[in-house]
Structures are given as structure tokens and as C-alpha cells.
Tab-separated table of C-alpha atoms and ligand atoms in Angstrom:
chain	number	residue	atom	x	y	z
A	1	UNK	CA	-12.320	-36.880	9.653
A	2	UNK	CA	-8.627	-37.075	10.352
A	3	UNK	CA	-7.507	-34.098	12.416
A	4	UNK	CA	-3.817	-34.207	11.677
A	5	UNK	CA	-3.453	-34.794	7.942
A	6	UNK	CA	-0.033	-33.174	7.915
A	7	UNK	CA	1.389	-35.497	10.573
A	8	UNK	CA	5.154	-35.230	10.549
A	9	UNK	CA	5.334	-34.827	6.795
A	10	UNK	CA	7.165	-31.592	5.860
A	11	UNK	CA	7.836	-29.795	2.601
A	12	UNK	CA	11.392	-30.398	1.369
A	13	UNK	CA	11.227	-28.107	-1.664
A	14	UNK	CA	9.205	-25.202	-2.980
A	15	UNK	CA	7.806	-25.971	-6.417
A	16	UNK	CA	10.343	-23.919	-8.356
A	17	UNK	CA	13.231	-25.411	-6.367
A	18	UNK	CA	12.334	-28.690	-8.040
A	19	UNK	CA	14.510	-28.691	-11.141
A	20	UNK	CA	15.631	-31.347	-13.636
A	21	UNK	CA	18.983	-31.465	-11.775
A	22	UNK	CA	17.153	-33.245	-8.933
A	23	UNK	CA	16.008	-36.073	-11.286
A	24	UNK	CA	15.763	-39.379	-9.422
A	25	UNK	CA	15.554	-37.748	-5.945
A	26	UNK	CA	12.554	-38.098	-3.670
A	27	UNK	CA	11.018	-34.794	-2.552
A	28	UNK	CA	7.927	-33.506	-0.761
A	29	UNK	CA	6.066	-30.511	-2.214
A	30	UNK	CA	3.006	-28.823	-0.745
A	31	UNK	CA	0.590	-26.406	-2.305
A	32	UNK	CA	-2.699	-25.840	-4.088
A	33	UNK	CA	-4.219	-27.989	-6.782
A	34	UNK	CA	-4.740	-26.443	-10.216
A	35	UNK	CA	-6.340	-28.217	-13.159
A	36	UNK	CA	-6.632	-32.002	-12.875
A	37	UNK	CA	-6.391	-33.670	-16.288
A	38	UNK	CA	-6.861	-37.186	-17.536
A	39	UNK	CA	-5.146	-37.971	-20.817
A	40	UNK	CA	-6.037	-41.623	-21.044
A	41	UNK	CA	-2.716	-43.164	-20.091
A	42	UNK	CA	-1.811	-40.512	-17.530
A	43	UNK	CA	-3.440	-38.276	-14.965
A	44	UNK	CA	-1.772	-35.050	-13.966
A	45	UNK	CA	-2.310	-31.790	-12.100
A	46	UNK	CA	-0.474	-28.565	-11.443
A	47	UNK	CA	0.660	-27.911	-7.892
A	48	UNK	CA	1.089	-24.196	-7.082
A	49	UNK	CA	2.795	-22.573	-4.121
A	50	UNK	CA	4.226	-19.166	-3.291
A	51	UNK	CA	7.226	-19.700	-5.583
A	52	UNK	CA	5.369	-20.857	-8.706
A	53	UNK	CA	4.215	-24.297	-9.832
A	54	UNK	CA	5.192	-27.839	-10.773
A	55	UNK	CA	3.401	-30.579	-12.678
A	56	UNK	CA	2.523	-33.812	-10.848
A	57	UNK	CA	2.186	-36.674	-13.330
A	58	UNK	CA	0.832	-40.140	-12.606
A	59	UNK	CA	1.124	-42.701	-15.429
A	60	UNK	CA	-1.770	-45.145	-14.917
A	61	UNK	CA	0.393	-48.166	-15.634
A	62	UNK	CA	2.900	-47.269	-12.947
A	63	UNK	CA	0.954	-45.928	-9.974
A	64	UNK	CA	-1.496	-47.773	-7.745
A	65	UNK	CA	-5.258	-47.574	-8.094
A	66	UNK	CA	-5.649	-45.867	-4.715
A	67	UNK	CA	-3.477	-42.972	-5.783
A	68	UNK	CA	-5.340	-42.590	-9.070
A	69	UNK	CA	-8.684	-42.464	-7.245
A	70	UNK	CA	-7.231	-39.837	-4.941
A	71	UNK	CA	-6.250	-37.681	-7.914
A	72	UNK	CA	-9.770	-38.058	-9.327
A	73	UNK	CA	-11.188	-36.726	-6.077
A	74	UNK	CA	-9.003	-33.582	-6.038
A	75	UNK	CA	-10.781	-30.277	-6.427
A	76	UNK	CA	-9.260	-27.029	-7.630
A	77	UNK	CA	-7.536	-24.996	-4.870
A	78	UNK	CA	-7.395	-27.890	-2.377
A	79	UNK	CA	-4.310	-27.967	-0.168
A	80	UNK	CA	-2.247	-31.100	-0.782
A	81	UNK	CA	1.119	-32.666	-0.016
A	82	UNK	CA	2.839	-34.716	-2.688
A	83	UNK	CA	5.726	-37.074	-2.012
A	84	UNK	CA	7.375	-38.332	-5.139
A	85	UNK	CA	10.348	-38.730	-7.424
A	86	UNK	CA	11.650	-35.897	-9.569
A	87	UNK	CA	11.593	-36.745	-13.274
A	88	UNK	CA	13.141	-34.725	-16.076
A	89	UNK	CA	10.427	-34.403	-18.716
A	90	UNK	CA	10.701	-32.296	-21.877
A	91	UNK	CA	6.939	-32.000	-22.333
A	92	UNK	CA	6.339	-30.628	-18.808
A	93	UNK	CA	6.475	-26.899	-17.982
A	94	UNK	CA	10.083	-26.101	-16.857
A	95	UNK	CA	11.149	-29.571	-18.148
A	96	UNK	CA	10.505	-31.299	-14.840
A	97	UNK	CA	7.663	-33.089	-13.064
A	98	UNK	CA	6.915	-35.115	-9.942
A	99	UNK	CA	6.034	-38.774	-10.184
A	100	UNK	CA	3.948	-39.246	-6.997
A	101	UNK	CA	4.222	-42.084	-4.537
A	102	UNK	CA	1.918	-40.473	-1.960
A	103	UNK	CA	-0.670	-37.700	-2.091
A	104	UNK	CA	-2.132	-36.330	1.117
A	105	UNK	CA	-5.216	-34.209	0.882
A	106	UNK	CA	-4.670	-31.634	3.627
A	107	UNK	CA	-7.870	-29.707	3.013
A	108	UNK	CA	-10.269	-30.421	0.194
A	109	UNK	CA	-11.710	-27.235	-1.330
A	110	UNK	CA	-15.501	-27.166	-1.767
A	111	UNK	CA	-16.557	-26.624	-5.338
A	112	UNK	CA	-17.845	-24.609	-7.032
A	113	UNK	CA	-15.551	-21.866	-5.736
A	114	UNK	CA	-16.950	-18.327	-5.613
A	115	UNK	CA	-14.056	-17.180	-7.784
A	116	UNK	CA	-11.547	-18.701	-10.188
A	117	UNK	CA	-8.153	-17.457	-9.027
A	118	UNK	CA	-6.661	-18.369	-12.380
A	119	UNK	CA	-8.739	-15.574	-13.819
A	120	UNK	CA	-10.210	-17.625	-16.667
A	121	UNK	CA	-13.659	-16.541	-15.641
A	122	UNK	CA	-13.474	-12.760	-15.370
A	123	UNK	CA	-15.010	-11.348	-12.205
A	124	UNK	CA	-15.710	-7.724	-11.303
A	125	UNK	CA	-13.825	-6.063	-8.463
A	126	UNK	CA	-16.651	-6.399	-5.923
A	127	UNK	CA	-16.940	-10.160	-6.483
A	128	UNK	CA	-13.185	-10.437	-6.215
A	129	UNK	CA	-13.058	-8.467	-2.969
A	130	UNK	CA	-15.909	-10.546	-1.532
A	131	UNK	CA	-13.803	-13.664	-2.137
A	132	UNK	CA	-10.530	-11.945	-1.328
A	133	UNK	CA	-8.829	-15.071	0.107
A	134	UNK	CA	-9.130	-16.643	-3.347
A	135	UNK	CA	-8.503	-13.419	-5.218
A	136	UNK	CA	-5.188	-12.939	-3.405
A	137	UNK	CA	-4.015	-16.236	-4.906
A	138	UNK	CA	-4.059	-14.716	-8.385
A	139	UNK	CA	-0.511	-14.104	-9.658
A	140	UNK	CA	-1.393	-10.447	-10.293
A	141	UNK	CA	-2.494	-9.972	-6.674
A	142	UNK	CA	0.646	-11.638	-5.411
A	143	UNK	CA	2.706	-9.321	-7.643
A	144	UNK	CA	0.986	-6.226	-6.203
A	145	UNK	CA	1.651	-7.298	-2.614
A	146	UNK	CA	5.243	-8.270	-3.288
A	147	UNK	CA	5.776	-4.790	-4.702
A	148	UNK	CA	4.032	-3.258	-1.679
A	149	UNK	CA	6.310	-5.309	0.565
A	150	UNK	CA	9.345	-4.009	-1.329
A	151	UNK	CA	8.110	-0.438	-0.889
A	152	UNK	CA	7.934	-0.931	2.882
A	153	UNK	CA	11.425	-2.427	2.946
A	154	UNK	CA	12.903	0.361	0.823
A	155	UNK	CA	11.201	3.106	2.832
A	156	UNK	CA	12.472	1.695	6.124
A	157	UNK	CA	16.011	1.236	4.775
A	158	UNK	CA	16.073	4.699	3.310
A	159	UNK	CA	14.834	6.510	6.402
A	160	UNK	CA	16.734	4.460	8.972
A	161	UNK	CA	19.989	5.038	7.089
A	162	UNK	CA	19.292	8.782	7.320
A	163	UNK	CA	19.009	8.777	11.088
A	164	UNK	CA	15.247	8.470	11.472
A	165	UNK	CA	13.716	6.612	14.416
A	166	UNK	CA	10.612	4.554	13.726
A	167	UNK	CA	7.770	5.326	16.134
A	168	UNK	CA	4.195	4.230	16.786
A	169	UNK	CA	1.708	6.841	17.968
A	170	UNK	CA	-1.796	6.251	19.395
A	171	UNK	CA	-4.659	5.551	17.026
A	172	UNK	CA	-7.323	6.292	19.643
A	173	UNK	CA	-7.327	10.045	20.066
A	174	UNK	CA	-9.313	12.867	21.625
A	175	UNK	CA	-9.165	15.508	18.877
A	176	UNK	CA	-9.103	16.050	15.126
A	177	UNK	CA	-5.944	16.976	13.244
A	178	UNK	CA	-7.070	17.297	9.640
A	179	UNK	CA	-10.018	19.661	9.883
A	180	UNK	CA	-11.094	18.798	6.336
A	181	UNK	CA	-11.570	15.057	6.656
A	182	UNK	CA	-14.293	13.757	8.940
A	183	UNK	CA	-13.605	11.688	12.051
A	184	UNK	CA	-14.862	8.290	13.117
A	185	UNK	CA	-16.187	8.555	16.668
A	186	UNK	CA	-15.829	5.558	18.975
A	187	UNK	CA	-17.101	5.003	22.477
A	188	UNK	CA	-14.229	5.078	24.949
A	189	UNK	CA	-15.569	4.050	28.351
A	190	UNK	CA	-17.567	7.063	29.612
A	191	UNK	CA	-16.321	9.344	26.880
A	192	UNK	CA	-16.307	9.794	23.139
A	193	UNK	CA	-12.997	9.330	21.368
A	194	UNK	CA	-11.971	9.152	17.716
A	195	UNK	CA	-9.903	7.018	15.397
A	196	UNK	CA	-6.789	8.943	14.419
A	197	UNK	CA	-6.836	10.717	11.035
A	198	UNK	CA	-3.093	11.281	11.067
A	199	UNK	CA	-0.124	11.018	13.443
A	200	UNK	CA	0.479	14.720	12.763
A	201	UNK	CA	0.407	16.220	16.247
A	202	UNK	CA	2.317	13.375	17.890
A	203	UNK	CA	5.066	13.297	15.301
A	204	UNK	CA	5.488	17.062	15.611
A	205	UNK	CA	5.908	16.786	19.390
A	206	UNK	CA	8.395	13.943	18.895
A	207	UNK	CA	10.749	16.138	16.839
A	208	UNK	CA	11.511	17.885	20.134
A	209	UNK	CA	12.528	14.537	21.649
A	210	UNK	CA	13.986	12.361	18.886
A	211	UNK	CA	14.862	14.901	16.158
A	212	UNK	CA	13.789	12.818	13.130
A	213	UNK	CA	10.943	10.353	13.344
A	214	UNK	CA	8.900	8.275	10.958
A	215	UNK	CA	5.817	6.164	11.326
A	216	UNK	CA	4.125	3.705	9.014
A	217	UNK	CA	0.631	3.227	10.329
A	218	UNK	CA	-3.106	3.409	9.705
A	219	UNK	CA	-5.065	6.618	9.262
A	220	UNK	CA	-8.849	6.601	9.503
A	221	UNK	CA	-10.958	9.014	7.519
A	222	UNK	CA	-14.706	9.126	7.337
A	223	UNK	CA	-14.643	10.142	3.667
A	224	UNK	CA	-18.127	9.522	2.391
A	225	UNK	CA	-17.328	9.699	-1.301
A	226	UNK	CA	-16.647	6.665	-3.392
A	227	UNK	CA	-13.513	7.256	-5.477
A	228	UNK	CA	-10.816	4.966	-6.886
A	229	UNK	CA	-8.213	6.603	-4.607
A	230	UNK	CA	-9.910	7.016	-1.227
A	231	UNK	CA	-10.257	4.445	1.532
A	232	UNK	CA	-11.665	4.832	5.027
A	233	UNK	CA	-8.630	3.090	6.462
A	234	UNK	CA	-5.339	3.765	4.712
A	235	UNK	CA	-1.674	3.362	5.573
A	236	UNK	CA	0.364	6.515	5.799
A	237	UNK	CA	4.130	6.875	5.768
A	238	UNK	CA	4.795	9.933	7.900
A	239	UNK	CA	8.002	11.760	8.685
A	240	UNK	CA	8.778	14.806	10.793
A	241	UNK	CA	12.171	16.498	11.088
A	242	UNK	CA	13.478	18.990	13.639
A	243	UNK	CA	15.411	22.115	12.542
A	244	UNK	CA	14.081	21.730	8.996
A	245	UNK	CA	11.753	23.536	6.608
A	246	UNK	CA	9.592	22.496	3.669
A	247	UNK	CA	12.373	22.459	1.071
A	248	UNK	CA	14.501	20.135	3.266
A	249	UNK	CA	11.767	17.534	3.606
A	250	UNK	CA	10.880	17.833	-0.084
A	251	UNK	CA	14.450	16.749	-0.825
A	252	UNK	CA	14.060	13.805	1.546
A	253	UNK	CA	10.805	12.912	-0.199
A	254	UNK	CA	12.188	13.066	-3.723
A	255	UNK	CA	15.252	11.025	-2.737
A	256	UNK	CA	12.962	8.454	-1.158
A	257	UNK	CA	10.585	8.323	-4.132
A	258	UNK	CA	13.406	7.866	-6.625
A	259	UNK	CA	14.985	5.143	-4.481
A	260	UNK	CA	11.683	3.304	-4.021
A	261	UNK	CA	10.939	3.444	-7.761
A	262	UNK	CA	14.403	2.195	-8.703
A	263	UNK	CA	14.358	-0.560	-6.035
A	264	UNK	CA	10.995	-1.788	-7.307
A	265	UNK	CA	12.160	-1.625	-10.920
A	266	UNK	CA	15.292	-3.615	-10.084
A	267	UNK	CA	14.040	-6.080	-7.468
A	268	UNK	CA	10.477	-6.627	-8.680
A	269	UNK	CA	11.118	-7.054	-12.417
A	270	UNK	CA	9.170	-10.358	-12.445
A	271	UNK	CA	6.201	-8.846	-10.643
A	272	UNK	CA	6.137	-5.819	-12.959
A	273	UNK	CA	6.146	-8.237	-15.896
A	274	UNK	CA	3.210	-10.139	-14.393
A	275	UNK	CA	1.363	-6.821	-14.158
A	276	UNK	CA	2.454	-5.864	-17.649
A	277	UNK	CA	3.763	-2.530	-16.407
A	278	UNK	CA	6.845	-0.720	-17.635
A	279	UNK	CA	7.900	1.363	-14.658
A	280	UNK	CA	9.623	4.684	-15.279
A	281	UNK	CA	11.877	5.956	-12.512
A	282	UNK	CA	11.385	9.732	-12.010
A	283	UNK	CA	14.446	11.941	-12.437
A	284	UNK	CA	15.725	14.285	-9.765
A	285	UNK	CA	15.063	17.067	-9.080
A	286	UNK	CA	11.315	16.614	-9.484
A	287	UNK	CA	9.628	19.552	-11.125
A	288	UNK	CA	8.190	22.182	-8.771
A	289	UNK	CA	5.232	24.282	-9.891
A	290	UNK	CA	3.593	26.889	-7.716
A	291	UNK	CA	-0.132	26.777	-7.086
A	292	UNK	CA	-0.477	29.996	-9.124
A	293	UNK	CA	1.458	28.491	-12.050
A	294	UNK	CA	-0.721	25.383	-11.838
A	295	UNK	CA	-3.873	27.520	-12.106
A	296	UNK	CA	-2.391	29.349	-15.119
A	297	UNK	CA	-1.440	26.108	-16.845
A	298	UNK	CA	-4.916	24.757	-16.188
A	299	UNK	CA	-6.615	27.883	-17.495
A	300	UNK	CA	-4.538	27.705	-20.683
A	301	UNK	CA	-5.600	24.046	-20.892
A	302	UNK	CA	-9.256	25.081	-20.614
A	303	UNK	CA	-9.885	24.296	-16.929
A	304	UNK	CA	-10.677	27.191	-14.614
A	305	UNK	CA	-10.106	26.805	-10.880
A	306	UNK	CA	-10.887	29.847	-8.680
A	307	UNK	CA	-7.900	30.963	-6.589
A	308	UNK	CA	-8.061	29.600	-3.074
A	309	UNK	CA	-9.685	26.276	-3.907
A	310	UNK	CA	-8.200	22.825	-3.799
A	311	UNK	CA	-7.638	21.269	-7.226
A	312	UNK	CA	-10.744	19.212	-7.973
A	313	UNK	CA	-10.234	15.727	-9.465
A	314	UNK	CA	-10.647	16.685	-13.164
A	315	UNK	CA	-8.251	19.632	-12.698
A	316	UNK	CA	-5.702	17.367	-11.009
A	317	UNK	CA	-6.007	14.925	-13.901
A	318	UNK	CA	-5.553	17.683	-16.467
A	319	UNK	CA	-2.507	19.033	-14.629
A	320	UNK	CA	-1.087	15.517	-14.575
A	321	UNK	CA	-1.445	15.348	-18.364
A	322	UNK	CA	0.126	18.788	-18.805
A	323	UNK	CA	3.142	18.144	-16.567
A	324	UNK	CA	3.499	14.358	-16.599
A	325	UNK	CA	5.205	12.018	-14.116
A	326	UNK	CA	5.861	13.050	-10.525
A	327	UNK	CA	5.967	16.734	-9.556
A	328	UNK	CA	5.487	19.050	-6.585
A	329	UNK	CA	2.849	21.743	-6.296
A	330	UNK	CA	4.138	24.377	-3.857
A	331	UNK	CA	2.964	27.684	-2.335
A	332	UNK	CA	-0.631	26.683	-1.643
A	333	UNK	CA	-3.173	29.177	-0.307
A	334	UNK	CA	-2.878	29.018	3.500
A	335	UNK	CA	-6.643	28.893	3.998
A	336	UNK	CA	-6.984	25.426	2.419
A	337	UNK	CA	-4.137	23.910	4.431
A	338	UNK	CA	-4.474	22.567	8.014
A	339	UNK	CA	-4.057	24.799	11.082
A	340	UNK	CA	-0.512	23.610	11.829
A	341	UNK	CA	0.804	24.907	8.458
A	342	UNK	CA	3.379	27.718	8.525
A	343	UNK	CA	2.523	30.817	6.448
A	344	UNK	CA	5.126	32.209	4.041
A	345	UNK	CA	7.235	34.976	5.515
A	346	UNK	CA	6.866	37.311	2.496
A	347	UNK	CA	3.218	36.510	1.717
A	348	UNK	CA	1.139	35.204	4.623
A	349	UNK	CA	-1.748	34.327	2.289
A	350	UNK	CA	0.425	31.471	1.059
A	351	UNK	CA	1.545	28.394	2.971
A	352	UNK	CA	4.962	26.802	3.245
A	353	UNK	CA	3.286	23.643	2.037
A	354	UNK	CA	3.585	21.253	-0.871
A	355	UNK	CA	1.806	18.312	-2.418
A	356	UNK	CA	3.590	15.566	-4.321
A	357	UNK	CA	1.529	14.547	-7.315
A	358	UNK	CA	1.880	11.701	-9.762
A	359	UNK	CA	-0.164	11.779	-12.957
A	360	UNK	CA	-2.779	13.918	-11.287
A	361	UNK	CA	-3.173	11.962	-8.058
A	362	UNK	CA	-1.922	13.261	-4.738
A	363	UNK	CA	0.694	10.998	-3.186
A	364	UNK	CA	1.866	13.187	-0.320
A	365	UNK	CA	1.292	16.476	1.467
A	366	UNK	CA	3.746	18.267	3.680
A	367	UNK	CA	5.372	21.491	4.708
A	368	UNK	CA	6.878	23.608	7.418
A	369	UNK	CA	4.817	23.531	10.619
A	370	UNK	CA	4.067	26.205	13.167
A	371	UNK	CA	6.272	25.815	16.255
A	372	UNK	CA	5.243	29.080	17.980
A	373	UNK	CA	2.386	28.713	20.444
A	374	UNK	CA	0.834	32.151	19.793
A	375	UNK	CA	0.634	31.612	16.034
A	376	UNK	CA	-0.762	28.117	16.466
A	377	UNK	CA	-3.500	29.389	18.793
A	378	UNK	CA	-4.343	32.097	16.239
A	379	UNK	CA	-4.581	29.582	13.409
A	380	UNK	CA	-6.640	27.134	15.472
A	381	UNK	CA	-9.153	29.897	16.101
A	382	UNK	CA	-9.181	30.870	12.421
A	383	UNK	CA	-10.229	27.287	11.621
A	384	UNK	CA	-12.990	27.470	14.219
A	385	UNK	CA	-11.199	25.058	16.573
A	386	UNK	CA	-11.025	25.514	20.324
A	387	UNK	CA	-7.412	25.893	21.560
A	388	UNK	CA	-8.457	24.413	24.921
A	389	UNK	CA	-8.971	21.068	23.215
A	390	UNK	CA	-5.343	21.221	22.120
A	391	UNK	CA	-3.919	22.115	25.521
A	392	UNK	CA	-1.710	19.042	25.873
A	393	UNK	CA	-0.357	19.668	22.384
A	394	UNK	CA	0.317	23.343	23.063
A	395	UNK	CA	2.283	22.310	26.136
A	396	UNK	CA	5.039	20.962	23.872
A	397	UNK	CA	5.130	24.275	21.989
A	398	UNK	CA	5.719	26.042	25.284
A	399	UNK	CA	8.494	23.575	26.099
A	400	UNK	CA	10.769	24.797	23.303
A	401	UNK	CA	9.525	22.700	20.393
A	402	UNK	CA	12.105	23.220	17.618
A	403	UNK	CA	11.187	24.518	14.150
A	404	UNK	CA	10.228	21.468	12.120
A	405	UNK	CA	8.780	20.148	8.873
A	406	UNK	CA	7.469	16.878	7.533
A	407	UNK	CA	5.100	15.069	5.210
A	408	UNK	CA	2.591	12.232	4.973
A	409	UNK	CA	2.778	9.864	2.023
A	410	UNK	CA	-0.010	7.390	1.278
A	411	UNK	CA	1.396	3.865	1.002
A	412	UNK	CA	-1.668	2.551	-0.802
A	413	UNK	CA	-1.565	5.378	-3.341
A	414	UNK	CA	2.171	4.891	-3.819
A	415	UNK	CA	1.533	1.201	-4.511
A	416	UNK	CA	-1.137	2.165	-7.097
A	417	UNK	CA	1.400	4.375	-8.812
A	418	UNK	CA	4.128	1.734	-8.874
A	419	UNK	CA	1.843	-1.013	-10.155
A	420	UNK	CA	-0.290	1.159	-12.499
A	421	UNK	CA	-3.382	-0.264	-10.778
A	422	UNK	CA	-6.278	2.145	-11.115
A	423	UNK	CA	-8.358	1.282	-8.073
A	424	UNK	CA	-6.734	1.677	-4.652
A	425	UNK	CA	-8.809	-1.239	-3.289
A	426	UNK	CA	-6.698	-3.670	-5.300
A	427	UNK	CA	-3.555	-2.452	-3.534
A	428	UNK	CA	-4.938	-3.153	-0.043
A	429	UNK	CA	-5.461	-6.661	1.316
A	430	UNK	CA	-8.874	-6.084	2.871
A	431	UNK	CA	-10.023	-2.600	1.895
A	432	UNK	CA	-12.421	-0.549	3.974
A	433	UNK	CA	-14.760	1.778	2.166
A	434	UNK	CA	-18.201	3.214	2.829
A	435	UNK	CA	-19.879	-0.026	1.791
A	436	UNK	CA	-17.274	-2.584	2.688
A	437	UNK	CA	-16.514	-3.767	6.206
A	438	UNK	CA	-15.914	-7.445	5.400
A	439	UNK	CA	-13.904	-9.510	4.719
B	501	ATP	P1	-7.017	13.951	-0.877
B	501	ATP	O1	-7.046	15.427	-1.135
B	501	ATP	O2	-6.503	13.153	-2.034
B	501	ATP	O3	-8.284	13.418	-0.291
B	501	ATP	P2	-5.742	14.683	1.570
B	501	ATP	O4	-5.099	15.959	1.165
B	501	ATP	O5	-7.018	14.711	2.316
B	501	ATP	O6	-5.926	13.727	0.273
B	501	ATP	P3	-3.611	14.310	3.450
B	501	ATP	O7	-4.325	14.676	4.690
B	501	ATP	O8	-2.748	15.312	2.817
B	501	ATP	O9	-4.703	13.786	2.382
B	501	ATP	O10	-2.863	12.925	3.726
B	501	ATP	C1	-1.550	12.648	3.238
B	501	ATP	C2	-1.583	11.498	2.248
B	501	ATP	O11	-2.267	10.358	2.784
B	501	ATP	C3	-2.348	11.809	0.969
B	501	ATP	O12	-1.530	12.521	0.068
B	501	ATP	C4	-2.689	10.421	0.471
B	501	ATP	O13	-1.585	9.816	-0.196
B	501	ATP	C5	-2.940	9.669	1.746
B	501	ATP	N1	-4.375	9.641	2.036
B	501	ATP	C6	-5.094	10.574	2.666
B	501	ATP	N2	-6.388	10.247	2.756
B	501	ATP	C7	-6.501	9.056	2.151
B	501	ATP	C8	-7.591	8.171	1.915
B	501	ATP	N3	-8.813	8.471	2.328
B	501	ATP	N4	-7.351	7.011	1.258
B	501	ATP	C9	-6.102	6.711	0.851
B	501	ATP	N5	-5.038	7.503	1.052
B	501	ATP	C10	-5.217	8.656	1.688
B	502	MG	MG1	-3.171	16.463	1.135
């Protein structure tokens, strides 16, 4: 076995940079082998790389026997380097092909492969996720992750240009923040610790130091249920803003959402085409319905939800059909929101909290937070939590923590929405769910 097949050979062009204008020039392309075909007088194969693909054509009369044997030995998905001359050819895809003078097999793929990344043999999602390294070579997968990449770029641009500082908070923590979702315990030397469910408490404290912060990082939730929109490890885009209330951060969120949608529509037109999705950019201002109005609409639509309960999945779906697109649900019952949520001044049964929904799925939750120590202690107790466990957090409240508000927006769910992909696992490289810990 040769250890250094690449040697000092380097790629000169990506496949789609090879155009008929380069006819006669020698180039080096590198990528994966697609179908190898033998048409009697010629052998050819498709070479694919991140940019697209190019046909490599070897007329038997013109290339040496050694090269032809090499082509015969190629297996689908092998990594190869091809040195050759560019030839304008009407019959080839894109009107251009490579006439090879040298083919280096950099890594021969073992066949049969567990999955056909060209999708000709349909595989179910579990099989695809088991062979994710091959599955991610499918053009549709690439399109999803290019869109996800664009979302990250747009979010960072948007927030940085509005004076936000990007931060990273610890993911190994001592206490829960979202009382609803369960925690993953880990052993931390002599003690028990947990994987962080949310950067909530840290980002709140940081408003007193940096004014406006955002974080894009993992959240870990021991959700036991198996749904198309829950993962055990997800990525959350979190913001927190000093001297602000719910309505202020809702505006930031709707501006951000509209910008992300329009960026993706404009910059990822090819990818959206690959996914066969016509993206509609929501119009500002997004509709705001109160929790009470949502219950009324649902009841008129034949779905009854008792006051004070979260909207169960079928109700959320129904509401999505009734309202359509992206919308806010505001004025939630305080008792179903986390302990750090500020009650409404004129009706303390309600919370200064909102959810951003899109077609019935929750994309974000946020609101005004409690900055007064006494109220926070009261609400911790109401949730059955021990204020002593939150002592280091309460310290910042005693140190003049400013009034503040913020939200958490699920990146994976946002990607589902932008790509119209129905299972969140497809929008995550290596998803973690109750049953899946590898790859
Ligand atoms: P849900 O009610 O849909 O389970 P949640 O209200 O528990 O979500 P929040 O604590 O409000 O979630 O988290 C803020 C955002 O983070 C959610 O709106 C969602 O986009 C995302 N998120 C939360 N939990 C998960 C998860 N398990 N998998 C994927 N995304 C999640
Ligand atoms: Mg929520």
C-alpha cells in the first residue's frame, strides 16, 4: 500500500470551474467517482466535488491500456485525482469533459456501499443516518447544510451590526434552568453536575456587564419523547438585552427572521431549487395573537385546550393552519413559563412572554425577565426550587442587574422551516435522540 497517494499533486480547478473556455489546457481535478460506464469505444465516469461535477472521458483508441484498467477498477464514491486536458464536447453535461492523462486512486471505496448517495435506491431515514458520511454527500443534504450555514452567517451579521457581543457560556452546570425539560446528569469529579439546558441564567447576568449579548451554542435536554422536532442535543441562538422588555426583543426577533428568510431566498436560490422548496419571506410586523385568542380560535376550529395548559402538538398544528406563516403567541399563563419570567403588571396570572411559531411549530420563546431578587426568590419557591441552589445567580440580582429581556431560537428548527424538511434529524449533521448516539 502506498501511503502518500496524493504526493505533491494538487487540485488546480473545482469541477465546475472547468469550462469549455479552458479547452486545450491541462488541469487537475479531485473528487468522488460516480457511475463508471463503458460504451465500447470509450470509457467514462462522473467526477463530483463540492462545486458540482465533470465528466472524465477516455477514448480507448487514444489512452493507454494501464489507464483503461485503472478506470475499470474504480468503485463508486472512491476518492480520485485526475490530470488531463480540457475538451469542449457537446454531448457531455455542461459541454465540457476531461481527457485524462493520469488517474490517481487516492482511496478506493469498498463496495457494496451501505447507501447510494445518488438516491437511486431509496433508503429510510434511519439507514441514512447510520451511514451519515455517505448520506451527507447527497445534493439534498449539501443544500440543507449550505442553507444552515447561511442562517448562521446572517444571524451573526444581523446581531453584530446591532451592537451585540457574541459570548460562550459554560455547558457544564450545577443547576437546572428550564424546570420543564429534564437534565442530563454527568459525573464531575466528586460531585454530580449537569449538561446545560439553556444559557439562560448566564446570559441574563451578562446583560449587566455587556448590555446586549448573543450566543449560538448547544443545549442538552433529556426529552424522552420521539418527535420530528425534538433532539437531545440542539443548537440554540440566544439573545439577552439590558434595559429592554418583551416587545423590544420581539422586534429584534422579527427583524432577524425576515432578514434570515430573505438572505436564504436570495443567496441560496440553487439550494432551495435542489430541495424543491419555494420559500416565502414573512412580512413585518408578524401577527401577534394572545394566548386567550389562540384558545378561542382553536375552540371555534373544534380543538379545546383548557386554560393554563401549553398548546399540545395537534392544537399547535391546528393553530398553524388557522393563522398561517410565522406569528407570535403572547400573554401566556405565568404558571407554564419558567421561574425567571416577569408577570404582567396589570394581570399577574399572565406572563410577559411570547413564543414565535411557524406553521404550528415553536421556533422561539422569550420575554421580559425578573431582575428583582425578592420576586425571583418567590417564583423559584413557587416552582418548588430551592433559592439556595441559585445563590451565585441571585448575587448578580443584588448587584444592580438591569431590567432585561431576551429569547432563545432553535437553529435546527429554523433550518427545518427554511428548507421545508419535516424531520429535525435531517437538519443536524449527527443528530442525538433517545436511540441514537452514533455516528
Ligand atoms: P417545545 O415546547 O417545542 O419542546 P420548549 O418550549 O421546551 O420547546 P424552549 O425552552 O422555549 O423550548 O427553548 C427555546 C427554543 O429552543 C425552542 O423554541 C426550540 O426552537 C428550541 N428547542 C428547545 N428544545 C429543543 C429540542 N429538544 N430539540 C430541538 N430544539 C429545541
Ligand atoms: Mg418554549
